[in-house]
Short mmCIF file of C-alpha atoms and ligand atoms in Angstrom, two decimals:
data_model
loop_
_atom_site.label_atom_id
_atom_site.label_comp_id
_atom_site.label_asym_id
_atom_site.label_seq_id
_atom_site.Cartn_x
_atom_site.Cartn_y
_atom_site.Cartn_z
CA UNK A 1 187.32 67.17 121.61
CA UNK A 2 184.37 65.03 120.49
CA UNK A 3 182.36 65.33 123.71
CA UNK A 4 180.29 68.26 122.36
CA UNK A 5 179.24 66.25 119.32
CA UNK A 6 178.70 63.13 121.40
CA UNK A 7 176.29 65.08 123.64
CA UNK A 8 174.24 65.91 120.56
CA UNK A 9 174.19 62.60 118.66
CA UNK A 10 174.94 60.11 121.46
CA UNK A 11 175.77 56.55 120.44
CA UNK A 12 175.47 57.47 116.77
CA UNK A 13 179.01 58.82 117.00
CA UNK A 14 181.40 55.95 116.32
CA UNK A 15 185.12 55.73 117.06
CA UNK A 16 187.91 53.36 116.00
CA UNK A 17 187.67 50.08 117.86
CA UNK A 18 183.86 50.03 117.76
CA UNK A 19 182.55 47.14 115.63
CA UNK A 20 180.02 49.47 113.97
CA UNK A 21 182.83 51.91 113.09
CA UNK A 22 184.70 49.16 111.23
CA UNK A 23 181.57 48.28 109.29
CA UNK A 24 180.59 51.86 108.42
CA UNK A 25 184.03 53.00 107.28
CA UNK A 26 184.17 50.20 104.71
CA UNK A 27 183.32 51.47 101.23
CA UNK A 28 182.52 49.39 98.12
CA UNK A 29 186.11 49.66 96.89
CA UNK A 30 188.14 47.94 99.61
CA UNK A 31 191.41 49.08 98.01
CA UNK A 32 190.52 52.32 99.82
CA UNK A 33 191.11 51.63 103.50
CA UNK A 34 191.07 54.93 105.36
CA UNK A 35 190.39 55.57 109.02
CA UNK A 36 188.27 58.62 109.85
CA UNK A 37 188.69 60.10 113.33
CA UNK A 38 184.98 59.48 113.90
CA UNK A 39 181.78 58.61 112.04
CA UNK A 40 178.39 60.23 112.64
CA UNK A 41 175.65 57.81 111.68
CA UNK A 42 172.94 60.32 110.80
CA UNK A 43 169.29 59.49 111.31
CA UNK A 44 167.86 62.94 110.63
CA UNK A 45 168.79 66.28 109.16
CA UNK A 46 169.67 67.75 112.61
CA UNK A 47 172.45 65.14 112.91
CA UNK A 48 173.93 66.36 109.64
CA UNK A 49 173.71 69.99 110.77
CA UNK A 50 175.53 69.39 114.07
CA UNK A 51 178.15 67.23 112.33
CA UNK A 52 178.92 69.93 109.73
CA UNK A 53 179.04 72.66 112.40
CA UNK A 54 181.33 70.54 114.59
CA UNK A 55 183.68 69.71 111.73
CA UNK A 56 183.90 73.34 110.75
CA UNK A 57 184.57 74.58 114.28
CA UNK A 58 187.24 71.93 114.83
CA UNK A 59 188.79 72.15 111.36
CA UNK A 60 188.06 68.51 110.64
CA UNK A 61 187.91 67.33 107.09
CA UNK A 62 184.42 66.10 106.10
CA UNK A 63 183.65 63.07 103.95
CA UNK A 64 180.06 62.25 103.02
CA UNK A 65 178.85 58.72 102.56
CA UNK A 66 175.76 58.23 100.41
CA UNK A 67 175.90 54.65 99.15
CA UNK A 68 179.72 54.43 99.45
CA UNK A 69 180.05 53.16 95.85
CA UNK A 70 182.37 55.67 94.20
CA UNK A 71 185.44 53.90 92.82
CA UNK A 72 187.67 56.59 94.40
CA UNK A 73 186.28 55.83 97.86
CA UNK A 74 185.62 59.54 98.44
CA UNK A 75 183.09 58.66 101.17
CA UNK A 76 185.83 57.90 103.68
CA UNK A 77 188.86 60.02 104.58
CA UNK A 78 191.87 59.53 106.85
CA UNK A 79 191.51 61.45 110.09
CA UNK A 80 188.30 63.21 109.01
CA UNK A 81 184.70 63.23 110.16
CA UNK A 82 182.60 60.86 108.08
CA UNK A 83 178.98 61.93 107.71
CA UNK A 84 177.24 58.65 107.08
CA UNK A 85 173.75 58.83 105.55
CA UNK A 86 173.18 55.11 105.19
CA UNK A 87 170.31 55.20 107.71
CA UNK A 88 168.52 57.98 105.80
CA UNK A 89 166.91 56.04 102.97
CA UNK A 90 163.27 57.03 102.98
CA UNK A 91 161.51 57.41 99.63
CA UNK A 92 158.07 59.01 99.37
CA UNK A 93 156.16 59.28 96.11
CA UNK A 94 153.73 62.10 95.40
CA UNK A 95 151.72 60.49 92.63
CA UNK A 96 149.69 63.58 91.76
CA UNK A 97 152.81 65.72 91.18
CA UNK A 98 154.79 62.79 89.78
CA UNK A 99 157.75 63.43 92.05
CA UNK A 100 159.64 61.46 94.67
CA UNK A 101 161.18 62.81 97.88
CA UNK A 102 164.32 60.76 98.46
CA UNK A 103 166.65 60.91 101.45
CA UNK A 104 170.38 61.34 100.83
CA UNK A 105 171.38 57.80 101.78
CA UNK A 106 168.85 55.96 99.58
CA UNK A 107 169.93 53.35 97.07
CA UNK A 108 168.62 52.98 93.54
CA UNK A 109 166.73 49.87 94.67
CA UNK A 110 164.95 51.87 97.41
CA UNK A 111 163.68 54.25 94.74
CA UNK A 112 162.52 51.61 92.23
CA UNK A 113 160.72 49.71 94.99
CA UNK A 114 158.53 52.72 95.83
CA UNK A 115 158.13 54.39 92.45
CA UNK A 116 157.19 51.22 90.57
CA UNK A 117 154.19 50.76 92.90
CA UNK A 118 152.73 53.68 90.93
CA UNK A 119 154.07 52.64 87.51
CA UNK A 120 156.59 55.49 87.78
CA UNK A 121 160.38 55.54 87.56
CA UNK A 122 163.38 57.80 87.97
CA UNK A 123 166.22 57.40 85.45
CA UNK A 124 169.10 56.14 87.62
CA UNK A 125 171.77 53.47 87.11
CA UNK A 126 172.10 49.76 86.57
CA UNK A 127 172.98 48.22 89.95
CA UNK A 128 170.36 48.55 92.68
CA UNK A 129 172.74 48.82 95.66
CA UNK A 130 174.42 51.96 94.31
CA UNK A 131 173.70 55.15 96.27
CA UNK A 132 171.54 57.69 94.46
CA UNK A 133 173.20 60.77 95.99
CA UNK A 134 176.68 60.37 94.51
CA UNK A 135 175.21 59.07 91.25
CA UNK A 136 172.72 61.93 90.83
CA UNK A 137 175.08 64.73 91.88
CA UNK A 138 177.58 63.80 89.14
CA UNK A 139 175.16 62.66 86.40
CA UNK A 140 173.44 59.27 86.57
CA UNK A 141 173.49 57.18 83.40
CA UNK A 142 170.94 54.36 83.30
CA UNK A 143 168.53 52.53 81.02
CA UNK A 144 166.15 55.50 80.75
CA UNK A 145 168.71 58.15 79.75
CA UNK A 146 167.71 58.22 76.08
CA UNK A 147 164.06 58.94 76.82
CA UNK A 148 164.17 60.83 80.13
CA UNK A 149 167.74 62.10 80.56
CA UNK A 150 170.30 61.76 83.32
CA UNK A 151 169.40 61.46 86.98
CA UNK A 152 170.76 65.00 87.54
CA UNK A 153 168.42 66.29 84.80
CA UNK A 154 165.53 65.05 86.92
CA UNK A 155 166.47 66.84 90.16
CA UNK A 156 163.73 69.41 90.75
CA UNK A 157 164.79 70.38 94.24
CA UNK A 158 167.01 69.46 97.16
CA UNK A 159 167.43 70.12 100.85
CA UNK A 160 171.08 70.92 101.50
CA UNK A 161 173.16 71.46 104.61
CA UNK A 162 175.74 73.99 103.47
CA UNK A 163 179.20 74.76 104.84
CA UNK A 164 177.58 77.33 107.17
CA UNK A 165 175.75 74.48 108.87
CA UNK A 166 172.38 75.74 107.63
CA UNK A 167 169.73 73.59 105.97
CA UNK A 168 168.25 75.28 102.91
CA UNK A 169 165.73 74.41 100.22
CA UNK A 170 167.24 74.64 96.77
CA UNK A 171 165.25 74.78 93.55
CA UNK A 172 164.84 76.95 90.48
CA UNK A 173 163.31 79.76 92.59
CA UNK A 174 165.36 79.47 95.75
CA UNK A 175 169.19 79.59 95.44
CA UNK A 176 169.02 79.06 91.65
CA UNK A 177 172.84 79.19 91.34
CA UNK A 178 173.19 76.32 93.80
CA UNK A 179 170.35 74.47 92.08
CA UNK A 180 172.32 74.71 88.84
CA UNK A 181 175.55 73.55 90.53
CA UNK A 182 174.20 70.39 92.15
CA UNK A 183 172.86 69.04 88.84
CA UNK A 184 176.24 67.58 87.88
CA UNK A 185 178.76 69.43 90.08
CA UNK A 186 179.04 66.59 92.60
CA UNK A 187 179.12 66.77 96.39
CA UNK A 188 181.09 70.02 96.36
CA UNK A 189 178.37 72.29 97.72
CA UNK A 190 177.02 70.65 100.86
CA UNK A 191 175.30 67.57 102.19
CA UNK A 192 172.07 66.74 100.37
CA UNK A 193 169.72 65.37 102.99
CA UNK A 194 166.78 65.09 100.60
CA UNK A 195 166.22 65.23 96.85
CA UNK A 196 163.04 65.93 94.97
CA UNK A 197 163.09 64.05 91.67
CA UNK A 198 160.76 64.15 88.67
CA UNK A 199 159.30 60.74 87.81
CA UNK A 200 158.10 59.25 84.54
CA UNK A 201 155.60 56.60 83.52
CA UNK A 202 157.60 53.41 82.94
CA UNK A 203 156.54 49.78 82.97
CA UNK A 204 155.74 48.00 85.16
CA UNK A 205 156.71 45.72 82.22
CA UNK A 206 159.22 46.69 79.57
CA UNK A 207 160.97 44.98 76.69
CA UNK A 208 164.56 44.49 77.79
CA UNK A 209 167.63 43.38 75.91
CA UNK A 210 169.74 40.63 77.43
CA UNK A 211 172.03 39.10 74.82
CA UNK A 212 175.47 37.58 75.21
CA UNK A 213 177.91 37.20 72.31
CA UNK A 214 181.33 35.62 72.00
CA UNK A 215 184.20 38.12 72.43
CA UNK A 216 185.69 36.97 69.10
CA UNK A 217 182.87 38.90 67.37
CA UNK A 218 183.41 42.07 69.42
CA UNK A 219 184.62 44.34 66.59
CA UNK A 220 181.68 43.51 64.34
CA UNK A 221 179.27 43.89 67.26
CA UNK A 222 180.58 47.36 68.13
CA UNK A 223 180.42 48.47 64.50
CA UNK A 224 176.90 47.17 63.89
CA UNK A 225 175.62 48.49 67.25
CA UNK A 226 176.95 51.94 66.37
CA UNK A 227 175.14 51.85 63.02
CA UNK A 228 171.90 50.78 64.74
CA UNK A 229 172.18 53.55 67.34
CA UNK A 230 172.69 56.25 64.70
CA UNK A 231 169.10 55.77 63.50
CA UNK A 232 167.40 54.47 66.68
CA UNK A 233 164.57 56.39 68.39
CA UNK A 234 165.21 57.94 71.84
CA UNK A 235 163.42 55.02 73.51
CA UNK A 236 166.01 52.59 72.14
CA UNK A 237 169.36 54.32 72.50
CA UNK A 238 170.16 53.46 76.12
CA UNK A 239 172.20 50.38 75.30
CA UNK A 240 175.14 49.12 77.35
CA UNK A 241 177.81 46.94 75.72
CA UNK A 242 179.98 45.15 78.25
CA UNK A 243 183.08 43.07 77.71
CA UNK A 244 183.90 40.86 80.67
CA UNK A 245 185.29 37.51 81.69
CA UNK A 246 182.43 35.62 83.31
CA UNK A 247 183.02 34.37 86.85
CA UNK A 248 182.64 30.67 87.77
CA UNK A 249 179.37 31.57 89.47
CA UNK A 250 176.67 29.00 90.27
CA UNK A 251 174.01 31.05 88.44
CA UNK A 252 175.93 30.65 85.16
CA UNK A 253 176.12 27.40 83.16
CA UNK A 254 179.53 25.75 83.44
CA UNK A 255 180.43 26.30 79.77
CA UNK A 256 180.42 30.04 80.42
CA UNK A 257 182.79 29.97 83.37
CA UNK A 258 185.86 32.16 82.61
CA UNK A 259 184.54 32.88 79.09
CA UNK A 260 185.25 36.30 77.59
CA UNK A 261 181.98 37.70 76.28
CA UNK A 262 180.21 40.83 75.04
CA UNK A 263 176.90 41.46 76.80
CA UNK A 264 174.23 43.80 75.46
CA UNK A 265 171.76 45.19 77.95
CA UNK A 266 169.15 47.90 77.60
CA UNK A 267 165.51 48.78 78.01
CA UNK A 268 163.06 50.05 75.42
CA UNK A 269 161.53 53.01 77.27
CA UNK A 270 158.07 52.71 75.74
CA UNK A 271 155.53 50.17 74.58
CA UNK A 272 156.92 46.65 75.16
CA UNK A 273 155.62 45.16 71.89
CA UNK A 274 157.07 47.99 69.86
CA UNK A 275 160.32 47.59 71.79
CA UNK A 276 160.66 43.97 70.74
CA UNK A 277 160.47 44.93 67.07
CA UNK A 278 162.77 47.94 67.36
CA UNK A 279 165.50 46.18 69.37
CA UNK A 280 165.47 42.99 67.25
CA UNK A 281 168.56 43.94 65.16
CA UNK A 282 170.65 44.14 68.35
CA UNK A 283 169.90 40.44 68.93
CA UNK A 284 171.37 39.55 65.54
CA UNK A 285 174.71 41.35 65.60
CA UNK A 286 176.47 37.96 65.52
CA UNK A 287 175.60 34.42 66.65
CA UNK A 288 174.43 34.89 70.29
CA UNK A 289 175.67 32.51 72.98
CA UNK A 290 172.59 33.25 75.06
CA UNK A 291 169.61 35.50 74.41
CA UNK A 292 167.29 36.08 77.37
CA UNK A 293 165.76 39.27 75.94
CA UNK A 294 162.06 39.64 76.54
CA UNK A 295 159.26 41.40 78.35
CA UNK A 296 160.22 41.74 82.00
CA UNK A 297 159.25 43.83 85.05
CA UNK A 298 161.31 47.04 84.98
CA UNK A 299 162.09 46.79 88.73
CA UNK A 300 163.48 43.25 88.29
CA UNK A 301 165.64 44.27 85.32
CA UNK A 302 167.07 47.12 87.39
CA UNK A 303 168.48 44.42 89.71
CA UNK A 304 169.67 42.13 86.96
CA UNK A 305 173.36 42.96 87.38
CA UNK A 306 173.32 42.82 91.20
CA UNK A 307 174.30 39.16 91.29
CA UNK A 308 177.38 39.89 89.13
CA UNK A 309 178.62 42.67 91.43
CA UNK A 310 180.40 41.75 94.65
CA UNK A 311 179.37 43.62 97.82
CA UNK A 312 182.97 44.75 98.22
CA UNK A 313 185.96 44.52 95.92
CA UNK A 314 189.48 45.89 95.42
CA UNK A 315 189.05 47.83 92.21
CA UNK A 316 190.76 50.38 89.97
CA UNK A 317 188.70 52.22 87.39
CA UNK A 318 188.77 54.84 84.69
CA UNK A 319 186.53 56.43 82.09
CA UNK A 320 186.55 58.37 78.80
CA UNK A 321 183.95 59.68 76.35
CA UNK A 322 183.98 59.08 72.57
CA UNK A 323 182.07 60.88 69.84
CA UNK A 324 182.44 57.92 67.51
CA UNK A 325 183.86 54.44 67.46
CA UNK A 326 186.24 54.52 64.53
CA UNK A 327 187.83 51.22 63.52
CA UNK A 328 191.04 52.42 65.13
CA UNK A 329 189.31 53.31 68.41
CA UNK A 330 187.62 49.91 68.52
CA UNK A 331 190.94 48.19 67.84
CA UNK A 332 192.63 50.19 70.60
CA UNK A 333 189.90 49.27 73.09
CA UNK A 334 189.97 45.58 72.15
CA UNK A 335 193.74 45.60 72.28
CA UNK A 336 193.56 46.83 75.87
CA UNK A 337 191.15 44.00 76.67
CA UNK A 338 193.57 41.48 75.15
CA UNK A 339 196.37 42.80 77.33
CA UNK A 340 194.37 42.91 80.56
CA UNK A 341 196.28 41.43 83.48
CA UNK A 342 193.59 40.09 85.79
CA UNK A 343 190.73 37.83 84.87
CA UNK A 344 188.29 40.23 86.52
CA UNK A 345 187.91 43.13 84.14
CA UNK A 346 184.82 45.02 83.16
CA UNK A 347 184.96 47.11 79.97
CA UNK A 348 181.68 48.91 79.46
CA UNK A 349 180.67 51.04 76.51
CA UNK A 350 177.43 52.86 77.19
CA UNK A 351 175.68 54.45 74.23
CA UNK A 352 174.69 58.07 74.80
CA UNK A 353 172.06 60.05 72.99
CA UNK A 354 168.41 61.02 72.97
CA UNK A 355 167.14 63.19 75.82
CA UNK A 356 170.41 63.30 77.76
CA UNK A 357 172.11 64.83 74.73
CA UNK A 358 169.33 67.31 74.00
CA UNK A 359 169.91 69.32 77.19
CA UNK A 360 171.92 72.50 76.41
CA UNK A 361 175.62 72.34 77.49
CA UNK A 362 175.28 75.14 80.00
CA UNK A 363 171.83 74.27 81.40
CA UNK A 364 173.55 72.13 84.06
CA UNK A 365 177.26 71.64 84.92
CA UNK A 366 177.19 68.25 83.12
CA UNK A 367 178.78 69.54 79.94
CA UNK A 368 179.35 66.47 77.78
CA UNK A 369 176.03 66.43 75.99
CA UNK A 370 177.10 65.38 72.50
CA UNK A 371 179.36 62.37 72.97
CA UNK A 372 178.05 59.11 71.55
CA UNK A 373 179.63 56.66 74.00
CA UNK A 374 181.15 56.63 77.44
CA UNK A 375 183.72 53.98 78.26
CA UNK A 376 184.02 52.71 81.84
CA UNK A 377 186.82 50.29 82.62
CA UNK A 378 187.33 48.49 85.93
CA UNK A 379 189.99 46.05 87.00
CA UNK A 380 189.24 43.95 90.08
CA UNK A 381 192.47 43.07 91.88
CA UNK A 382 193.02 39.59 93.18
CA UNK A 383 195.42 39.11 96.10
CA UNK A 384 198.67 40.94 95.37
CA UNK A 385 197.54 42.19 91.95
CA UNK A 386 196.94 45.81 92.88
CA UNK A 387 199.95 47.35 91.18
CA UNK A 388 199.41 45.41 87.96
CA UNK A 389 195.75 46.41 87.88
CA UNK A 390 196.53 50.04 88.58
CA UNK A 391 199.18 50.15 85.85
CA UNK A 392 196.79 48.59 83.35
CA UNK A 393 194.06 51.10 84.20
CA UNK A 394 196.58 53.94 83.75
CA UNK A 395 197.59 52.50 80.38
CA UNK A 396 193.93 52.28 79.30
CA UNK A 397 193.38 55.95 80.18
CA UNK A 398 196.67 57.14 78.69
CA UNK A 399 196.42 54.96 75.58
CA UNK A 400 192.83 55.89 74.75
CA UNK A 401 192.99 59.58 75.71
CA UNK A 402 194.06 60.70 72.19
CA UNK A 403 190.99 58.97 70.71
CA UNK A 404 188.57 60.31 73.31
CA UNK A 405 186.07 63.13 73.04
CA UNK A 406 187.41 66.38 74.54
CA UNK A 407 189.69 64.24 76.77
CA UNK A 408 186.69 64.10 79.09
CA UNK A 409 185.71 61.39 81.57
CA UNK A 410 182.49 60.45 83.33
CA UNK A 411 183.28 61.57 86.87
CA UNK A 412 181.22 58.84 88.51
CA UNK A 413 183.60 56.26 87.03
CA UNK A 414 187.07 57.69 87.50
CA UNK A 415 189.44 58.13 90.44
CA UNK A 416 190.64 61.56 91.54
CA UNK A 417 192.11 63.39 88.55
CA UNK A 418 192.19 67.18 88.37
CA UNK A 419 192.54 67.32 84.59
CA UNK A 420 189.63 64.91 84.09
CA UNK A 421 187.48 67.02 86.42
CA UNK A 422 188.10 70.19 84.41
CA UNK A 423 187.61 68.38 81.11
CA UNK A 424 184.28 66.94 82.29
CA UNK A 425 182.91 70.40 83.09
CA UNK A 426 184.41 72.20 80.08
CA UNK A 427 183.12 75.78 79.88
CA UNK A 428 180.98 75.27 83.00
CA UNK A 429 184.04 74.92 85.23
CA UNK A 430 184.54 78.64 85.91
CA UNK A 431 180.93 79.10 86.96
CA UNK A 432 181.28 76.14 89.34
CA UNK A 433 184.41 77.74 90.86
CA UNK A 434 182.45 80.95 91.41
CA UNK A 435 179.54 79.17 93.10
CA UNK A 436 181.92 77.06 95.19
CA UNK A 437 183.59 80.27 96.38
CA UNK A 438 180.22 81.70 97.38
CA UNK A 439 178.91 78.66 99.31
CA UNK A 440 182.05 76.81 100.46
CA UNK A 441 185.00 79.26 100.37
CA UNK A 442 187.05 77.12 102.79
CA UNK A 443 186.52 73.96 100.74
CA UNK A 444 184.97 72.05 103.62
CA UNK A 445 183.50 69.61 101.10
CA UNK A 446 186.60 68.51 99.22
CA UNK A 447 186.51 64.72 99.12
CA UNK A 448 184.99 64.52 95.67
CA UNK A 449 186.07 65.55 92.18
CA UNK A 450 186.97 68.80 93.78
CA UNK A 451 186.20 72.24 92.48
CA UNK A 452 188.67 74.42 94.30
CA UNK A 453 187.42 77.87 95.31
CA UNK A 454 189.66 80.78 94.33
CA UNK A 455 191.71 82.06 97.26
C1 FAD B 501 178.56 48.49 91.10
C2 FAD B 501 178.43 49.87 90.55
C3 FAD B 501 177.54 50.14 89.53
C4 FAD B 501 177.43 51.42 89.00
N1 FAD B 501 176.55 51.66 87.99
C5 FAD B 501 176.37 52.91 87.54
C6 FAD B 501 175.42 53.20 86.52
O1 FAD B 501 174.76 52.32 85.99
N2 FAD B 501 175.28 54.48 86.11
C7 FAD B 501 176.02 55.49 86.64
O2 FAD B 501 175.81 56.64 86.25
N3 FAD B 501 176.92 55.25 87.59
C8 FAD B 501 177.13 53.99 88.05
N4 FAD B 501 178.06 53.74 89.01
C9 FAD B 501 178.89 54.84 89.50
C10 FAD B 501 178.14 55.62 90.58
O3 FAD B 501 177.39 56.64 89.97
C11 FAD B 501 179.12 56.24 91.57
O4 FAD B 501 179.83 55.23 92.22
C12 FAD B 501 178.41 57.13 92.59
O5 FAD B 501 179.36 57.93 93.22
C13 FAD B 501 177.66 56.32 93.60
O6 FAD B 501 177.07 57.12 94.56
P1 FAD B 501 177.19 56.76 96.12
O7 FAD B 501 176.27 57.67 96.86
O8 FAD B 501 177.03 55.30 96.32
O9 FAD B 501 178.71 57.13 96.34
P2 FAD B 501 179.56 57.61 97.58
O10 FAD B 501 180.86 56.91 97.42
O11 FAD B 501 178.85 57.50 98.88
O12 FAD B 501 179.74 59.14 97.25
C14 FAD B 501 180.31 59.59 96.06
C15 FAD B 501 180.56 61.10 96.13
O13 FAD B 501 179.32 61.78 96.31
C16 FAD B 501 179.32 62.51 97.53
N5 FAD B 501 178.05 62.32 98.20
C17 FAD B 501 177.46 61.13 98.50
N6 FAD B 501 176.28 61.36 99.11
C18 FAD B 501 176.13 62.70 99.20
C19 FAD B 501 175.12 63.54 99.73
N7 FAD B 501 174.01 63.04 100.28
N8 FAD B 501 175.30 64.88 99.64
C20 FAD B 501 176.40 65.40 99.06
N9 FAD B 501 177.39 64.65 98.56
C21 FAD B 501 177.25 63.31 98.62
C22 FAD B 501 180.45 61.89 98.35
O14 FAD B 501 181.01 62.76 99.26
C23 FAD B 501 181.43 61.49 97.30
O15 FAD B 501 182.24 62.57 96.94
C24 FAD B 501 178.20 52.47 89.54
C25 FAD B 501 179.11 52.20 90.57
C26 FAD B 501 179.22 50.92 91.08
C27 FAD B 501 180.20 50.64 92.16
#
């Protein structure tokens, strides 16, 4: 059956048994171990077109791999055709228009590397190996969100291979409905081979927060951080609070090995000197264990967390939004931390606000524009710990759901969950269903937080 496709893409079509197949089917979350029937390693848009056409004609399920980092492992599917974009990572900056053309398999690091040469940046995420496609299509929450919005808010155009196997240019003039849908609606509408993103003047040096506190002070830290954020300017609201148990890693001093801590990270998206003054209170929330805050190159800070993140890991994750951290909510969150089963947990509270919350609810599908925090919780399973981790993650979601904002989750941080998908889109869901029905009535692109077309 595959000979037609093989004639078109040659050795870029991989089958089980091939060493390259084994490597390409592996996604960041190794708890997801699925075997596609074949993988097309795309080098150009034509490869994507023939792969989509072939899958459609042969009724093969399609999965799309951008950076392969989604916790649900959507990029790989049992028995399907995997469209792998990991060789399509080119980034080109147009300095005069302040935009970047970015191929669909690029990582956040690829983008920072090019854009920072011009003192420009795209708001993305916090780990440089993450793929931009999945991140941007469902939101994109990084250190510049308060000043410049989400990654999806900065999409100004895209080249998309639709379910018809046609490549089209999508922007506010051409296919405006599709342009609306891809700014938060995920990979439901086709394969994005290229994005056009708006860039902003950032750095090259910024004032960045890098403080570590003892977990025993967590409640006070959350309370004081919330009070700070309520009056902070847009440049200073993109603060991430992370509770974790530090690994026994060589880059950490021995006294920190296995220590439960609260880390505060964030960038002042403006003048570095001003940033130091504005962010100072966040360095005094309690007695810090370590404070490495200071003026630093933006591109380097964007890679700061890379060394803490394994290349591959067995992981279970969930997410919920909050409009405020009441004492009870904080206690519930900390209680979950206390009852965590594995040493490797990551409980992240990202402050929301500023520009990303000033975009009208219906301007893009990303509907949660007035929450104040998003919680992302991951549990990394050690050998044999999968069930315990999974149960704990379920208990975090179930236990915190009553305290959450609109029972909504950040879709880039949660496994498949139909209710969470609807809650994330709120009143935008019906419009997404309509657009899905128009462009992908057979639901060819379904390995994502799926928007099912009406029959
Ligand atoms: C270590 C780590 C750090 C993270 N940090 C952040 C962060 O700081 N901020 C944040 O907002 N999120 C963060 N995330 C979550 C991240 O946004 C998601 O994992 C996102 O899905 C990653 O995109 P990807 O292309 O790597 O994913 P993939 O797993 O490749 O894809 C995810 C989904 O997008 C679809 N897709 C991928 N590429 C395309 C394409 N070209 N066209 C159409 N559909 C496509 C896939 O089919 C799939 O459904 C992080 C995740 C990890 C693992």
